PDB file of C-alpha atoms in Angstrom:
ATOM      1  CA  MET Y   1      -5.457  32.019  82.864  1.00 66.00           C
ATOM      2  CA  SER Y   2      -8.799  30.442  81.725  1.00 83.00           C
ATOM      3  CA  ILE Y   3      -8.410  27.141  79.773  1.00 93.00           C
ATOM      4  CA  THR Y   4      -9.683  26.652  76.246  1.00 97.00           C
ATOM      5  CA  ILE Y   5     -11.690  23.469  75.534  1.00 98.00           C
ATOM      6  CA  LYS Y   6     -12.206  22.040  72.059  1.00 98.00           C
ATOM      7  CA  LYS Y   7     -14.578  18.786  71.803  1.00 97.00           C
ATOM      8  CA  LEU Y   8     -13.035  15.777  70.305  1.00 95.00           C
ATOM      9  CA  GLY Y   9     -15.956  13.599  69.676  1.00 93.00           C
ATOM     10  CA  GLY Y  10     -19.548  13.801  70.242  1.00 96.00           C
ATOM     11  CA  MET Y  11     -19.941  11.250  72.841  1.00 98.00           C
ATOM     12  CA  LEU Y  12     -16.625  12.036  75.218  1.00 99.00           C
ATOM     13  CA  GLY Y  13     -12.982  13.488  74.668  1.00 99.00           C
ATOM     14  CA  ALA Y  14     -11.983  17.294  74.374  1.00 99.00           C
ATOM     15  CA  GLU Y  15      -8.609  18.998  74.192  1.00 99.00           C
ATOM     16  CA  ILE Y  16      -7.374  21.828  76.708  1.00 98.00           C
ATOM     17  CA  TYR Y  17      -5.357  24.471  75.144  1.00 97.00           C
ATOM     18  CA  ASP Y  18      -3.851  27.483  77.088  1.00 95.00           C
ATOM     19  CA  VAL Y  19      -2.254  25.128  79.828  1.00 97.00           C
ATOM     20  CA  ASP Y  20       1.901  24.793  80.426  1.00 98.00           C
ATOM     21  CA  LEU Y  21       2.226  21.528  82.201  1.00 99.00           C
ATOM     22  CA  SER Y  22       5.401  21.886  82.968  1.00 98.00           C
ATOM     23  CA  ALA Y  23       4.848  25.170  84.906  1.00 98.00           C
ATOM     24  CA  ASN Y  24       2.852  25.410  88.576  1.00 97.00           C
ATOM     25  CA  LEU Y  25      -0.575  25.619  88.391  1.00 97.00           C
ATOM     26  CA  ASP Y  26      -2.933  27.715  90.043  1.00 96.00           C
ATOM     27  CA  LYS Y  27      -6.348  26.200  91.792  1.00 96.00           C
ATOM     28  CA  THR Y  28      -8.304  27.961  89.064  1.00 96.00           C
ATOM     29  CA  GLN Y  29      -6.745  26.240  86.565  1.00 97.00           C
ATOM     30  CA  ILE Y  30      -6.643  22.833  88.264  1.00 98.00           C
ATOM     31  CA  ALA Y  31     -10.288  23.489  89.237  1.00 98.00           C
ATOM     32  CA  ASP Y  32     -11.427  24.251  85.314  1.00 98.00           C
ATOM     33  CA  ILE Y  33      -9.057  20.933  84.325  1.00 98.00           C
ATOM     34  CA  ARG Y  34     -11.021  18.368  86.582  1.00 98.00           C
ATOM     35  CA  ARG Y  35     -14.472  19.945  85.939  1.00 98.00           C
ATOM     36  CA  ALA Y  36     -13.254  19.503  81.773  1.00 98.00           C
ATOM     37  CA  LEU Y  37     -12.048  16.175  82.709  1.00 99.00           C
ATOM     38  CA  LEU Y  38     -15.616  15.343  84.900  1.00 99.00           C
ATOM     39  CA  ASP Y  39     -17.661  16.635  81.875  1.00 99.00           C
ATOM     40  CA  ASN Y  40     -15.767  14.747  78.809  1.00 99.00           C
ATOM     41  CA  LEU Y  41     -14.286  11.937  80.755  1.00 99.00           C
ATOM     42  CA  VAL Y  42     -11.091  12.188  78.819  1.00 99.00           C
ATOM     43  CA  ILE Y  43      -8.880  15.134  78.095  1.00 99.00           C
ATOM     44  CA  PHE Y  44      -6.029  15.909  76.068  1.00 99.00           C
ATOM     45  CA  PHE Y  45      -3.107  18.595  76.109  1.00 99.00           C
ATOM     46  CA  ARG Y  46      -0.661  18.824  72.820  1.00 98.00           C
ATOM     47  CA  ASP Y  47       2.927  20.187  73.009  1.00 98.00           C
ATOM     48  CA  GLN Y  48       4.048  19.439  76.702  1.00 99.00           C
ATOM     49  CA  ASN Y  49       7.796  19.083  77.413  1.00 98.00           C
ATOM     50  CA  LEU Y  50       7.260  17.512  80.841  1.00 98.00           C
ATOM     51  CA  THR Y  51      10.282  15.742  82.932  1.00 97.00           C
ATOM     52  CA  ASP Y  52       9.186  12.682  85.477  1.00 96.00           C
ATOM     53  CA  GLU Y  53       9.145  14.979  88.076  1.00 96.00           C
ATOM     54  CA  ASP Y  54       6.595  17.336  86.042  1.00 98.00           C
ATOM     55  CA  LEU Y  55       4.171  14.517  85.540  1.00 98.00           C
ATOM     56  CA  VAL Y  56       4.331  13.390  89.139  1.00 97.00           C
ATOM     57  CA  ARG Y  57       3.903  16.962  90.375  1.00 98.00           C
ATOM     58  CA  VAL Y  58       0.599  17.066  87.575  1.00 99.00           C
ATOM     59  CA  GLY Y  59      -0.725  13.848  89.008  1.00 99.00           C
ATOM     60  CA  LYS Y  60      -0.753  14.880  92.563  1.00 98.00           C
ATOM     61  CA  TYR Y  61      -2.734  18.022  91.743  1.00 98.00           C
ATOM     62  CA  PHE Y  62      -5.767  15.511  91.058  1.00 98.00           C
ATOM     63  CA  GLY Y  63      -4.876  13.556  94.505  1.00 98.00           C
ATOM     64  CA  GLU Y  64      -2.503  11.195  95.751  1.00 98.00           C
ATOM     65  CA  LEU Y  65      -0.855   8.740  93.148  1.00 97.00           C
ATOM     66  CA  ALA Y  66      -0.948   5.152  93.178  1.00 91.00           C
ATOM     67  CA  PRO Y  67       2.030   3.253  93.952  1.00 83.00           C
ATOM     68  CA  LEU Y  68       3.547   0.843  91.515  1.00 80.00           C
ATOM     69  CA  PRO Y  69       4.099  -3.360  92.464  1.00 69.00           C
ATOM     70  CA  PRO Y  70       7.930  -3.391  93.097  1.00 64.00           C
ATOM     71  CA  HIS Y  71       8.131  -5.684  89.718  1.00 60.00           C
ATOM     72  CA  ARG Y  72       6.718  -2.899  87.174  1.00 67.00           C
ATOM     73  CA  GLN Y  73       9.045   0.092  88.762  1.00 65.00           C
ATOM     74  CA  ASN Y  74      11.707   1.308  86.420  1.00 68.00           C
ATOM     75  CA  PRO Y  75      15.052   1.827  87.767  1.00 63.00           C
ATOM     76  CA  GLY Y  76      15.896   5.043  86.780  1.00 65.00           C
ATOM     77  CA  SER Y  77      12.722   6.747  87.021  1.00 68.00           C
ATOM     78  CA  GLN Y  78      10.046   7.978  89.680  1.00 81.00           C
ATOM     79  CA  PRO Y  79       8.726   5.368  91.668  1.00 85.00           C
ATOM     80  CA  GLU Y  80       5.134   6.455  90.539  1.00 93.00           C
ATOM     81  CA  ILE Y  81       5.751   6.381  86.757  1.00 95.00           C
ATOM     82  CA  LEU Y  82       5.022   3.196  84.744  1.00 94.00           C
ATOM     83  CA  VAL Y  83       6.998   2.808  81.615  1.00 93.00           C
ATOM     84  CA  VAL Y  84       4.833   1.774  78.662  1.00 93.00           C
ATOM     85  CA  GLU Y  85       6.804   0.833  75.600  1.00 94.00           C
ATOM     86  CA  LYS Y  86       6.555  -0.932  72.420  1.00 95.00           C
ATOM     87  CA  LYS Y  87      10.071  -1.796  71.229  1.00 95.00           C
ATOM     88  CA  PRO Y  88      10.385  -2.268  67.137  1.00 95.00           C
ATOM     89  CA  ASN Y  89      10.661  -6.081  67.408  1.00 93.00           C
ATOM     90  CA  ASP Y  90       8.090  -6.352  69.850  1.00 92.00           C
ATOM     91  CA  LYS Y  91       4.536  -8.055  68.524  1.00 86.00           C
ATOM     92  CA  LEU Y  92       2.458  -7.144  71.111  1.00 84.00           C
ATOM     93  CA  ASN Y  93       1.503  -3.956  72.913  1.00 83.00           C
ATOM     94  CA  PHE Y  94       0.523  -2.915  76.346  1.00 78.00           C
ATOM     95  CA  GLY Y  95      -3.411  -2.016  76.773  1.00 81.00           C
ATOM     96  CA  TYR Y  96      -4.374  -4.234  73.453  1.00 83.00           C
ATOM     97  CA  GLU Y  97      -7.893  -4.754  74.604  1.00 93.00           C
ATOM     98  CA  TRP Y  98     -10.977  -2.650  75.586  1.00 97.00           C
ATOM     99  CA  HIS Y  99     -10.201  -2.039  79.448  1.00 96.00           C
ATOM    100  CA  SER Y 100     -10.549   0.289  82.367  1.00 97.00           C
ATOM    101  CA  ASP Y 101      -7.283   0.249  84.172  1.00 95.00           C
ATOM    102  CA  THR Y 102      -6.486  -2.358  86.919  1.00 94.00           C
ATOM    103  CA  THR Y 103      -9.914  -3.147  87.548  1.00 96.00           C
ATOM    104  CA  HIS Y 104      -8.502  -6.232  89.414  1.00 94.00           C
ATOM    105  CA  LEU Y 105      -7.485  -3.693  92.347  1.00 95.00           C
ATOM    106  CA  PRO Y 106     -10.107  -3.726  95.442  1.00 96.00           C
ATOM    107  CA  ILE Y 107      -9.525   0.273  94.647  1.00 96.00           C
ATOM    108  CA  PRO Y 108      -8.748   0.876  91.409  1.00 97.00           C
ATOM    109  CA  PRO Y 109      -7.715   4.348  90.250  1.00 97.00           C
ATOM    110  CA  LEU Y 110      -9.491   7.318  89.945  1.00 98.00           C
ATOM    111  CA  GLY Y 111      -7.603   7.938  86.566  1.00 98.00           C
ATOM    112  CA  SER Y 112      -4.668   8.016  84.292  1.00 98.00           C
ATOM    113  CA  ILE Y 113      -2.593  10.568  82.820  1.00 99.00           C
ATOM    114  CA  LEU Y 114      -0.110   9.520  79.875  1.00 99.00           C
ATOM    115  CA  TYR Y 115       2.640  11.277  78.218  1.00 99.00           C
ATOM    116  CA  ALA Y 116       4.160  10.469  74.991  1.00 99.00           C
ATOM    117  CA  LEU Y 117       7.857  10.362  74.708  1.00 98.00           C
ATOM    118  CA  LYS Y 118       7.946   9.088  71.397  1.00 98.00           C
ATOM    119  CA  VAL Y 119       5.229   8.145  68.913  1.00 98.00           C
ATOM    120  CA  PRO Y 120       5.299   5.883  65.587  1.00 97.00           C
ATOM    121  CA  ARG Y 121       5.449   7.561  62.391  1.00 97.00           C
ATOM    122  CA  TYR Y 122       2.099   6.057  61.594  1.00 96.00           C
ATOM    123  CA  GLY Y 123      -0.661   4.146  64.236  1.00 97.00           C
ATOM    124  CA  GLY Y 124      -0.690   4.036  67.501  1.00 96.00           C
ATOM    125  CA  ASP Y 125      -3.890   5.855  68.109  1.00 98.00           C
ATOM    126  CA  THR Y 126      -5.800   5.123  71.429  1.00 98.00           C
ATOM    127  CA  MET Y 127      -9.536   4.818  71.439  1.00 98.00           C
ATOM    128  CA  PHE Y 128     -12.262   5.856  74.446  1.00 99.00           C
ATOM    129  CA  ALA Y 129     -15.387   4.639  75.017  1.00 99.00           C
ATOM    130  CA  ASN Y 130     -18.311   6.374  76.980  1.00 99.00           C
ATOM    131  CA  GLN Y 131     -19.203   4.076  80.083  1.00 99.00           C
ATOM    132  CA  TYR Y 132     -22.254   6.306  81.081  1.00 99.00           C
ATOM    133  CA  VAL Y 133     -24.015   5.901  77.685  1.00 99.00           C
ATOM    134  CA  ALA Y 134     -22.977   2.019  77.344  1.00 99.00           C
ATOM    135  CA  TYR Y 135     -25.157   1.916  80.548  1.00 99.00           C
ATOM    136  CA  GLU Y 136     -27.933   4.697  79.940  1.00 99.00           C
ATOM    137  CA  THR Y 137     -28.751   2.844  76.521  1.00 99.00           C
ATOM    138  CA  LEU Y 138     -29.470  -0.618  77.903  1.00 99.00           C
ATOM    139  CA  SER Y 139     -33.006  -1.902  77.954  1.00 98.00           C
ATOM    140  CA  ASP Y 140     -35.063  -1.169  81.181  1.00 98.00           C
ATOM    141  CA  SER Y 141     -34.990  -4.999  81.441  1.00 98.00           C
ATOM    142  CA  VAL Y 142     -31.076  -5.680  81.074  1.00 98.00           C
ATOM    143  CA  LYS Y 143     -30.850  -2.564  83.375  1.00 99.00           C
ATOM    144  CA  ASP Y 144     -33.440  -4.428  86.147  1.00 98.00           C
ATOM    145  CA  THR Y 145     -31.405  -7.649  85.447  1.00 98.00           C
ATOM    146  CA  LEU Y 146     -27.800  -5.845  86.397  1.00 98.00           C
ATOM    147  CA  ASP Y 147     -29.103  -4.277  89.474  1.00 97.00           C
ATOM    148  CA  GLY Y 148     -27.009  -5.408  92.359  1.00 97.00           C
ATOM    149  CA  MET Y 149     -24.813  -7.954  90.264  1.00 98.00           C
ATOM    150  CA  ARG Y 150     -21.092  -7.936  90.970  1.00 99.00           C
ATOM    151  CA  ALA Y 151     -18.331  -9.232  88.866  1.00 98.00           C
ATOM    152  CA  ILE Y 152     -14.809 -10.803  89.683  1.00 97.00           C
ATOM    153  CA  HIS Y 153     -11.952  -9.235  87.882  1.00 97.00           C
ATOM    154  CA  GLY Y 154      -8.170 -10.452  87.790  1.00 95.00           C
ATOM    155  CA  ASN Y 155      -5.165  -9.469  86.167  1.00 86.00           C
ATOM    156  CA  GLY Y 156      -4.059 -13.001  84.625  1.00 66.00           C
ATOM    157  CA  ARG Y 157      -5.534 -12.484  81.200  1.00 60.00           C
ATOM    158  CA  ILE Y 158      -3.883  -9.279  80.346  1.00 55.00           C
ATOM    159  CA  MET Y 159      -0.504 -10.172  82.172  1.00 52.00           C
ATOM    160  CA  ARG Y 160       0.060 -13.272  80.516  1.00 51.00           C
ATOM    161  CA  THR Y 161       0.752 -11.380  77.019  1.00 48.00           C
ATOM    162  CA  LEU Y 162       2.982  -9.110  79.019  1.00 49.00           C
ATOM    163  CA  GLU Y 163       5.197 -11.986  81.116  1.00 44.00           C
ATOM    164  CA  ASP Y 164       8.137 -11.807  78.596  1.00 44.00           C
ATOM    165  CA  LYS Y 165       8.575  -8.045  79.475  1.00 43.00           C
ATOM    166  CA  VAL Y 166       8.319  -8.330  83.356  1.00 42.00           C
ATOM    167  CA  SER Y 167       9.474 -11.923  83.819  1.00 40.00           C
ATOM    168  CA  PRO Y 168      13.609 -11.102  83.752  1.00 39.00           C
ATOM    169  CA  VAL Y 169      12.785  -8.656  86.457  1.00 39.00           C
ATOM    170  CA  ARG Y 170      11.718 -11.417  88.642  1.00 39.00           C
ATOM    171  CA  GLY Y 171      11.252 -14.498  87.080  1.00 42.00           C
ATOM    172  CA  GLN Y 172       8.296 -15.522  84.955  1.00 45.00           C
ATOM    173  CA  GLU Y 173       6.956 -18.127  87.299  1.00 48.00           C
ATOM    174  CA  ALA Y 174       6.851 -15.467  90.464  1.00 43.00           C
ATOM    175  CA  VAL Y 175       5.264 -12.803  87.878  1.00 42.00           C
ATOM    176  CA  SER Y 176       2.468 -15.384  86.665  1.00 46.00           C
ATOM    177  CA  ALA Y 177       1.873 -16.442  90.269  1.00 46.00           C
ATOM    178  CA  ALA Y 178       1.345 -12.687  91.598  1.00 43.00           C
ATOM    179  CA  TRP Y 179      -1.293 -11.727  89.169  1.00 43.00           C
ATOM    180  CA  SER Y 180      -3.361 -14.919  88.947  1.00 51.00           C
ATOM    181  CA  THR Y 181      -4.695 -14.487  92.433  1.00 60.00           C
ATOM    182  CA  ASP Y 182      -4.951 -10.654  92.342  1.00 83.00           C
ATOM    183  CA  THR Y 183      -9.047 -10.650  92.173  1.00 94.00           C
ATOM    184  CA  SER Y 184     -11.491  -8.059  93.256  1.00 97.00           C
ATOM    185  CA  SER Y 185     -15.196  -7.878  93.179  1.00 98.00           C
ATOM    186  CA  HIS Y 186     -16.872  -5.066  91.869  1.00 99.00           C
ATOM    187  CA  PRO Y 187     -20.727  -3.602  90.811  1.00 99.00           C
ATOM    188  CA  ILE Y 188     -21.615  -4.387  87.300  1.00 99.00           C
ATOM    189  CA  VAL Y 189     -23.127  -1.030  87.222  1.00 99.00           C
ATOM    190  CA  ARG Y 190     -20.739   1.797  89.384  1.00 99.00           C
ATOM    191  CA  THR Y 191     -22.084   4.859  90.365  1.00 99.00           C
ATOM    192  CA  HIS Y 192     -19.762   7.882  89.944  1.00 99.00           C
ATOM    193  CA  PRO Y 193     -18.554   9.288  93.259  1.00 98.00           C
ATOM    194  CA  GLU Y 194     -18.372  12.939  91.706  1.00 98.00           C
ATOM    195  CA  THR Y 195     -20.948  13.039  89.050  1.00 99.00           C
ATOM    196  CA  GLY Y 196     -23.631  11.135  90.354  1.00 99.00           C
ATOM    197  CA  ARG Y 197     -24.069   9.215  87.090  1.00 99.00           C
ATOM    198  CA  LYS Y 198     -24.189   5.455  86.528  1.00 99.00           C
ATOM    199  CA  ALA Y 199     -21.655   3.755  84.451  1.00 99.00           C
ATOM    200  CA  LEU Y 200     -21.386  -0.031  83.179  1.00 99.00           C
ATOM    201  CA  TYR Y 201     -18.124  -1.084  84.632  1.00 99.00           C
ATOM    202  CA  VAL Y 202     -17.300  -4.588  83.146  1.00 98.00           C
ATOM    203  CA  ASN Y 203     -14.347  -5.232  80.672  1.00 98.00           C
ATOM    204  CA  ILE Y 204     -12.846  -7.967  78.365  1.00 96.00           C
ATOM    205  CA  ALA Y 205      -9.416  -7.590  79.310  1.00 95.00           C
ATOM    206  CA  HIS Y 206     -10.099  -7.630  83.519  1.00 96.00           C
ATOM    207  CA  THR Y 207     -13.563  -9.272  84.046  1.00 97.00           C
ATOM    208  CA  GLN Y 208     -13.720 -12.794  84.533  1.00 95.00           C
ATOM    209  CA  SER Y 209     -16.972 -13.891  85.740  1.00 97.00           C
ATOM    210  CA  ILE Y 210     -20.118 -12.450  87.637  1.00 98.00           C
ATOM    211  CA  GLU Y 211     -20.019 -13.099  91.194  1.00 97.00           C
ATOM    212  CA  GLY Y 212     -22.068 -16.419  92.231  1.00 96.00           C
ATOM    213  CA  MET Y 213     -21.776 -18.066  89.133  1.00 95.00           C
ATOM    214  CA  GLU Y 214     -19.668 -20.176  86.983  1.00 92.00           C
ATOM    215  CA  ILE Y 215     -17.245 -18.670  84.078  1.00 90.00           C
ATOM    216  CA  ASN Y 216     -19.206 -20.351  81.505  1.00 93.00           C
ATOM    217  CA  GLU Y 217     -22.722 -19.385  82.741  1.00 95.00           C
ATOM    218  CA  SER Y 218     -21.552 -15.842  82.942  1.00 96.00           C
ATOM    219  CA  GLN Y 219     -20.156 -15.254  79.564  1.00 96.00           C
ATOM    220  CA  PRO Y 220     -23.357 -14.801  77.612  1.00 97.00           C
ATOM    221  CA  LEU Y 221     -23.910 -11.998  79.675  1.00 98.00           C
ATOM    222  CA  LEU Y 222     -20.479 -10.595  79.739  1.00 98.00           C
ATOM    223  CA  GLN Y 223     -20.074 -11.007  76.148  1.00 98.00           C
ATOM    224  CA  MET Y 224     -23.129  -9.091  75.358  1.00 98.00           C
ATOM    225  CA  LEU Y 225     -21.684  -6.221  77.499  1.00 99.00           C
ATOM    226  CA  TYR Y 226     -18.434  -5.941  76.016  1.00 98.00           C
ATOM    227  CA  GLU Y 227     -19.946  -5.711  72.690  1.00 98.00           C
ATOM    228  CA  HIS Y 228     -22.451  -3.197  73.814  1.00 99.00           C
ATOM    229  CA  SER Y 229     -19.983  -1.011  75.916  1.00 99.00           C
ATOM    230  CA  THR Y 230     -17.414  -0.649  73.100  1.00 98.00           C
ATOM    231  CA  GLN Y 231     -19.470   0.203  70.120  1.00 98.00           C
ATOM    232  CA  ASN Y 232     -18.180   2.737  67.620  1.00 97.00           C
ATOM    233  CA  HIS Y 233     -20.553   5.390  68.453  1.00 96.00           C
ATOM    234  CA  PHE Y 234     -19.732   5.492  72.146  1.00 99.00           C
ATOM    235  CA  THR Y 235     -16.107   6.144  70.812  1.00 99.00           C
ATOM    236  CA  CYS Y 236     -13.637   8.724  70.066  1.00 98.00           C
ATOM    237  CA  ARG Y 237     -10.289   8.508  68.889  1.00 98.00           C
ATOM    238  CA  PHE Y 238      -6.947  10.212  69.996  1.00 98.00           C
ATOM    239  CA  GLN Y 239      -3.876  10.498  67.434  1.00 98.00           C
ATOM    240  CA  TRP Y 240      -0.385  11.229  69.342  1.00 98.00           C
ATOM    241  CA  GLU Y 241       2.352  13.244  68.944  1.00 98.00           C
ATOM    242  CA  LYS Y 242       5.466  13.412  70.515  1.00 99.00           C
ATOM    243  CA  GLY Y 243       4.373  15.872  73.838  1.00 99.00           C
ATOM    244  CA  SER Y 244       0.661  14.709  73.732  1.00 99.00           C
ATOM    245  CA  VAL Y 245      -0.779  13.882  77.051  1.00 99.00           C
ATOM    246  CA  ALA Y 246      -3.948  12.166  77.968  1.00 99.00           C
ATOM    247  CA  PHE Y 247      -5.833  12.173  81.218  1.00 99.00           C
ATOM    248  CA  TRP Y 248      -8.757   9.539  81.574  1.00 99.00           C
ATOM    249  CA  ASP Y 249     -11.327   9.087  84.241  1.00 99.00           C
ATOM    250  CA  ASN Y 250     -11.108   5.180  84.773  1.00 98.00           C
ATOM    251  CA  ARG Y 251     -14.334   5.257  86.362  1.00 99.00           C
ATOM    252  CA  CYS Y 252     -16.468   5.975  83.525  1.00 99.00           C
ATOM    253  CA  CYS Y 253     -14.623   5.311  80.426  1.00 98.00           C
ATOM    254  CA  GLN Y 254     -12.725   2.388  78.667  1.00 98.00           C
ATOM    255  CA  HIS Y 255     -10.180   2.667  76.347  1.00 98.00           C
ATOM    256  CA  LEU Y 256      -8.052   0.261  73.889  1.00 97.00           C
ATOM    257  CA  ALA Y 257      -4.302   0.941  72.462  1.00 96.00           C
ATOM    258  CA  LEU Y 258      -4.309  -0.021  68.566  1.00 97.00           C
ATOM    259  CA  ASN Y 259      -1.400  -2.109  67.851  1.00 96.00           C
ATOM    260  CA  ASP Y 260      -1.152  -1.132  64.154  1.00 95.00           C
ATOM    261  CA  TYR Y 261       2.442   0.030  63.655  1.00 95.00           C
ATOM    262  CA  PRO Y 262       4.669  -3.037  63.747  1.00 95.00           C
ATOM    263  CA  GLY Y 263       8.530  -2.148  63.359  1.00 96.00           C
ATOM    264  CA  GLU Y 264       7.993   1.564  64.956  1.00 96.00           C
ATOM    265  CA  HIS Y 265       8.731   2.614  68.697  1.00 97.00           C
ATOM    266  CA  ARG Y 266       6.339   3.547  71.171  1.00 97.00           C
ATOM    267  CA  LEU Y 267       7.059   5.166  74.703  1.00 97.00           C
ATOM    268  CA  MET Y 268       5.215   6.785  77.124  1.00 97.00           C
ATOM    269  CA  HIS Y 269       5.280   7.742  80.899  1.00 97.00           C
ATOM    270  CA  ARG Y 270       2.119   7.027  82.926  1.00 97.00           C
ATOM    271  CA  VAL Y 271       1.138   7.862  86.260  1.00 97.00           C
ATOM    272  CA  GLN Y 272      -2.523   6.775  88.146  1.00 98.00           C
ATOM    273  CA  VAL Y 273      -4.392   8.790  90.957  1.00 98.00           C
ATOM    274  CA  LYS Y 274      -5.658   7.078  93.398  1.00 98.00           C
ATOM    275  CA  GLY Y 275      -9.635   6.645  93.444  1.00 98.00           C
ATOM    276  CA  THR Y 276     -12.319   5.036  95.647  1.00 97.00           C
ATOM    277  CA  LYS Y 277     -13.628   1.664  96.273  1.00 98.00           C
ATOM    278  CA  PRO Y 278     -16.523   1.706  93.391  1.00 98.00           C
ATOM    279  CA  ILE Y 279     -19.987   1.322  94.685  1.00 97.00           C
TER     280      ILE Y 279
END
């Protein structure tokens, strides 16, 4: 059966219909979904009813799954699944700043698949931003400046806001030490390995500095890129429902989880598909 695609926004995003992800997909469906992802950067499915095993199977259609470090694994769930949860009394949420996932790793994921188990009565949307267009709308002089530049990415900034959630598993000092030394260097402009298009590849949550510069020297240029890359007209916004699934291409889009649902409960499960080294 062929899939039905409905565009969500002019810059990126599409909803996919006529697909039951709890059933085994055939090669044509898998190829069509992958094509839709490449064309739209982020795709969404509604009204799905998935077990953890289903979510892992769906992820594996698109490549090997990225493993979670032991202190991020949740007892009782599949080892590849990250539990993303904000409880009613929590003040901070996971992914509250614009970012591409885990760019502190030497080989960040191709993409992430997020499944909604419980959503707040209001709020909790996710924003996505097209990083192809972010690069293409830079001036030629800025493009020339960025050519060949690399940036250092780390995880200390984003993990500091979550230590209270993960420290009971290993202890706060151990978690802090593990993340504070976890850095990688990536090109500021990366070429997508499947489409060949160039995309801006820095984000405020993980990017620390420009390689070869001090942090304070790097910040003016990086701050300009952060602001440029997440302008409203580069974005789309997805309103979650229970059973919704989002699959985004981590190589060419950023995302942000809005923290506008105080006192509400939001629970998601996520898997990530392994990527290739950014070039």
